[in-house]
């Protein structure tokens, strides 16, 4: 390897690492009066937002929040709205979830009714930027065996919520959470998720949203130059 090609390879490695850093947004949603989860989730840790929903009389309800913080605590343009859920709930001291996970899994909003009366809802993530790509983790469990189905476009994933959560190492894909990768925001910068219940009940504890980084201009230009030099060799 010539010194020039070696230098370019080092530069491309550095550019690749730089482009790997991407926005991460964490959100815990549940009953008013609870504190936000502060640990590490599926996609990482850092600052967690909290959306608190008071107890309601049932039926179809909605909640929203804008200017969510990213994992470093910086304000973003990202917002969330949820329309059509039935109520919020707090398991309190029932002992069904480990204390370390109480802020994330023991309080939540839920579906419990016929369609149009809290039996199905739409979760909309906004302010993402048209055409940007994201990985999305949706938490839907309360350790009581009551799961949720989340659908984006033609793809539907469900939590089975088999229970027995004793720590985050006990949290598994398609049991306590589902993960969608490479979801593209629409022309308005939104991602819409249809949320339905599995059986008579379905909970939603929160989400993690991480932008898929685009390759930097340095990386793209360097790759072209490196390819040209190798071909000339």
Coordinates of C-alpha atoms in Angstrom, one line a residue:
X1 CA 0.0 0.0 0.0
X2 CA 1.5 3.4 -1.0
X3 CA 1.7 6.2 1.5
X4 CA -1.0 8.2 -0.3
X5 CA -3.4 5.2 -0.3
X6 CA -2.6 4.5 3.3
X7 CA -3.4 8.2 4.2
X8 CA -6.6 8.1 2.3
X9 CA -7.6 4.8 4.1
X10 CA -7.0 6.4 7.5
X11 CA -9.0 9.5 6.4
X12 CA -11.9 7.4 5.2
X13 CA -11.9 5.4 8.5
X14 CA -12.1 8.7 10.4
X15 CA -14.9 10.0 8.2
X16 CA -16.8 6.7 8.6
X17 CA -16.6 7.0 12.4
X18 CA -17.8 10.6 12.3
X19 CA -20.8 9.7 10.1
X20 CA -21.7 6.9 12.5
X21 CA -22.7 9.4 15.2
X22 CA -26.5 10.0 14.8
X23 CA -29.4 11.6 16.7
X24 CA -31.0 9.4 19.4
X25 CA -34.3 10.3 21.0
X26 CA -35.6 8.4 24.0
X27 CA -39.2 8.7 25.4
X28 CA -41.0 7.2 28.3
X29 CA -44.8 7.7 28.3
X30 CA -47.2 6.9 31.1
X31 CA -49.4 8.0 34.0
X32 CA -49.0 11.5 35.5
X33 CA -46.8 11.6 38.6
X34 CA -44.3 9.0 37.4
X35 CA -40.6 9.8 36.8
X36 CA -38.9 9.1 33.5
X37 CA -36.8 6.0 32.9
X38 CA -33.1 6.9 33.2
X39 CA -31.2 3.8 32.1
X40 CA -29.9 2.3 28.9
X41 CA -32.4 1.0 26.4
X42 CA -32.1 -1.1 23.2
X43 CA -30.4 1.7 21.2
X44 CA -28.5 3.4 24.0
X45 CA -29.0 5.6 26.9
X46 CA -28.6 9.3 27.9
X47 CA -31.5 11.7 28.4
X48 CA -35.0 10.4 28.4
X49 CA -38.1 12.5 27.7
X50 CA -41.3 11.9 29.6
X51 CA -44.9 12.4 28.4
X52 CA -47.3 12.2 31.3
X53 CA -50.9 11.4 30.7
X54 CA -53.6 11.9 33.4
X55 CA -56.2 9.3 34.2
X56 CA -59.2 9.8 32.0
X57 CA -62.8 8.6 31.9
X58 CA -62.0 6.2 29.0
X59 CA -63.0 6.4 25.4
X60 CA -60.7 7.6 22.6
X61 CA -58.1 10.1 24.0
X62 CA -55.0 11.9 22.7
X63 CA -51.7 13.4 23.9
X64 CA -48.8 15.1 22.2
X65 CA -45.4 16.7 22.9
X66 CA -43.0 18.8 20.7
X67 CA -39.4 19.8 21.0
X68 CA -38.2 16.5 22.3
X69 CA -34.7 16.3 23.7
X70 CA -32.1 14.1 22.2
X71 CA -29.9 11.8 24.3
X72 CA -27.4 14.6 25.0
X73 CA -30.2 16.9 26.3
X74 CA -30.3 19.1 23.2
X75 CA -33.7 20.3 21.9
X76 CA -34.8 18.8 18.6
X77 CA -37.6 19.5 16.1
X78 CA -39.0 16.0 16.8
X79 CA -42.5 15.6 18.3
X80 CA -45.0 12.9 19.1
X81 CA -48.8 12.6 19.0
X82 CA -50.9 9.7 20.0
X83 CA -54.6 9.6 19.1
X84 CA -57.2 7.0 19.9
X85 CA -55.9 5.3 23.1
X86 CA -58.2 4.5 26.0
X87 CA -56.4 5.6 29.2
X88 CA -53.1 5.6 31.2
X89 CA -52.2 3.3 34.0
X90 CA -49.7 2.9 36.8
X91 CA -48.9 -0.6 38.2
X92 CA -47.6 1.1 41.4
X93 CA -46.3 -1.3 44.0
X94 CA -48.0 -4.4 42.6
X95 CA -44.5 -6.0 42.4
X96 CA -44.9 -7.3 38.8
X97 CA -41.9 -5.4 37.5
X98 CA -38.4 -4.9 38.9
X99 CA -37.8 -1.6 40.5
X100 CA -35.1 -0.7 38.0
X101 CA -37.6 -0.9 35.2
X102 CA -40.6 0.7 37.0
X103 CA -40.3 4.1 35.3
X104 CA -40.4 2.5 31.8
X105 CA -42.7 -0.6 32.1
X106 CA -44.9 -0.1 35.1
X107 CA -46.8 2.9 33.7
X108 CA -48.1 3.3 30.2
X109 CA -51.0 4.3 28.0
X110 CA -53.2 1.5 26.8
X111 CA -55.9 0.3 24.4
X112 CA -59.0 -1.4 25.9
X113 CA -62.1 -1.0 23.8
X114 CA -63.8 -1.3 20.5
X115 CA -62.4 0.6 17.4
X116 CA -63.2 4.3 17.8
X117 CA -63.5 4.0 21.6
X118 CA -59.9 3.4 22.6
X119 CA -59.4 0.1 20.8
X120 CA -56.9 1.4 18.2
X121 CA -54.6 4.4 18.0
X122 CA -52.2 6.2 15.7
X123 CA -48.7 7.2 16.9
X124 CA -47.2 10.0 14.8
X125 CA -43.6 11.0 15.0
X126 CA -43.1 14.4 13.4
X127 CA -40.3 16.9 12.6
X128 CA -38.0 14.3 11.3
X129 CA -37.1 15.8 7.9
X130 CA -38.6 14.6 4.6
X131 CA -37.0 11.5 3.3
X132 CA -34.7 10.9 6.4
X133 CA -34.2 7.3 7.6
X134 CA -34.7 6.1 11.2
X135 CA -34.5 3.0 13.3
X136 CA -37.4 2.8 15.7
X137 CA -37.9 0.8 18.9
X138 CA -41.4 0.7 20.4
X139 CA -41.9 -0.7 23.9
X140 CA -45.3 -2.5 24.6
X141 CA -45.3 -4.5 27.8
X142 CA -46.3 -4.5 31.4
X143 CA -45.2 -8.0 32.5
X144 CA -48.8 -9.1 32.6
X145 CA -48.9 -10.9 29.2
X146 CA -50.7 -8.2 27.4
X147 CA -49.0 -7.2 24.1
X148 CA -49.5 -4.7 21.2
X149 CA -49.2 -4.8 17.5
X150 CA -47.4 -1.8 15.8
X151 CA -47.7 -1.4 12.0
X152 CA -45.7 0.9 9.7
X153 CA -46.9 0.6 6.1
X154 CA -47.3 -3.1 5.2
X155 CA -45.0 -4.2 8.1
X156 CA -46.6 -5.3 11.4
X157 CA -44.7 -6.4 14.5
X158 CA -46.2 -7.5 17.8
X159 CA -45.0 -7.8 21.4
X160 CA -46.1 -11.0 23.2
X161 CA -45.3 -9.7 26.7
X162 CA -44.8 -13.1 28.3
X163 CA -43.9 -11.4 31.6
X164 CA -41.2 -12.1 34.1
X165 CA -39.1 -8.9 33.6
X166 CA -36.3 -8.8 36.1
X167 CA -33.9 -6.4 34.5
X168 CA -33.1 -4.9 31.1
X169 CA -31.2 -8.1 30.2
X170 CA -34.6 -9.8 30.5
X171 CA -36.1 -7.5 27.8
X172 CA -36.3 -9.2 24.4
X173 CA -37.4 -8.3 20.8
X174 CA -41.0 -9.3 19.9
X175 CA -41.7 -9.8 23.6
X176 CA -41.3 -6.5 25.4
X177 CA -40.4 -4.4 22.3
X178 CA -40.4 -4.4 18.5
X179 CA -37.8 -2.8 16.2
X180 CA -38.2 -1.3 12.8
X181 CA -35.0 -0.5 10.8
X182 CA -34.5 2.0 8.0
X183 CA -38.0 3.6 8.2
X184 CA -38.2 6.6 5.8
X185 CA -40.1 9.7 6.9
X186 CA -42.7 10.9 4.5
X187 CA -42.7 14.2 2.5
X188 CA -43.9 16.0 5.6
X189 CA -41.2 14.6 7.8
X190 CA -43.5 12.2 9.6
X191 CA -43.6 8.5 10.5
X192 CA -47.1 7.1 11.3
X193 CA -47.5 4.0 13.3
X194 CA -50.8 2.2 13.6
X195 CA -51.2 0.7 17.1
X196 CA -53.7 -2.1 17.9
X197 CA -54.1 -4.4 20.9
X198 CA -53.3 -8.1 21.1
X199 CA -56.4 -9.6 22.7
X200 CA -58.4 -7.4 25.0
X201 CA -55.6 -5.1 26.0
X202 CA -52.5 -3.4 24.7
X203 CA -49.9 -1.1 26.3
X204 CA -47.4 1.4 24.9
X205 CA -44.5 2.4 27.2
X206 CA -42.5 4.6 25.0
X207 CA -39.9 4.5 22.2
X208 CA -36.3 5.0 21.0
X209 CA -35.7 6.7 17.7
X210 CA -32.3 6.9 16.1
X211 CA -31.4 8.5 12.7
X212 CA -29.6 6.4 10.2
X213 CA -26.5 8.4 9.3
X214 CA -26.0 9.5 5.8
X215 CA -22.4 9.1 4.4
X216 CA -20.5 12.3 4.6
X217 CA -19.2 14.2 1.6
X218 CA -15.7 13.5 2.7
X219 CA -16.4 9.8 2.8
X220 CA -18.0 9.8 -0.7
X221 CA -15.3 11.9 -2.3
X222 CA -12.5 9.9 -0.6
X223 CA -14.0 6.6 -1.8
X224 CA -14.0 7.9 -5.4
X225 CA -10.4 9.1 -5.2
X226 CA -9.2 5.9 -3.6
X227 CA -10.9 3.8 -6.3
X228 CA -9.3 5.9 -9.0
X229 CA -5.8 5.6 -7.5
X230 CA -6.2 1.8 -7.1
X231 CA -7.3 1.5 -10.7
X232 CA -4.3 3.6 -11.9
X233 CA -2.0 1.3 -9.9

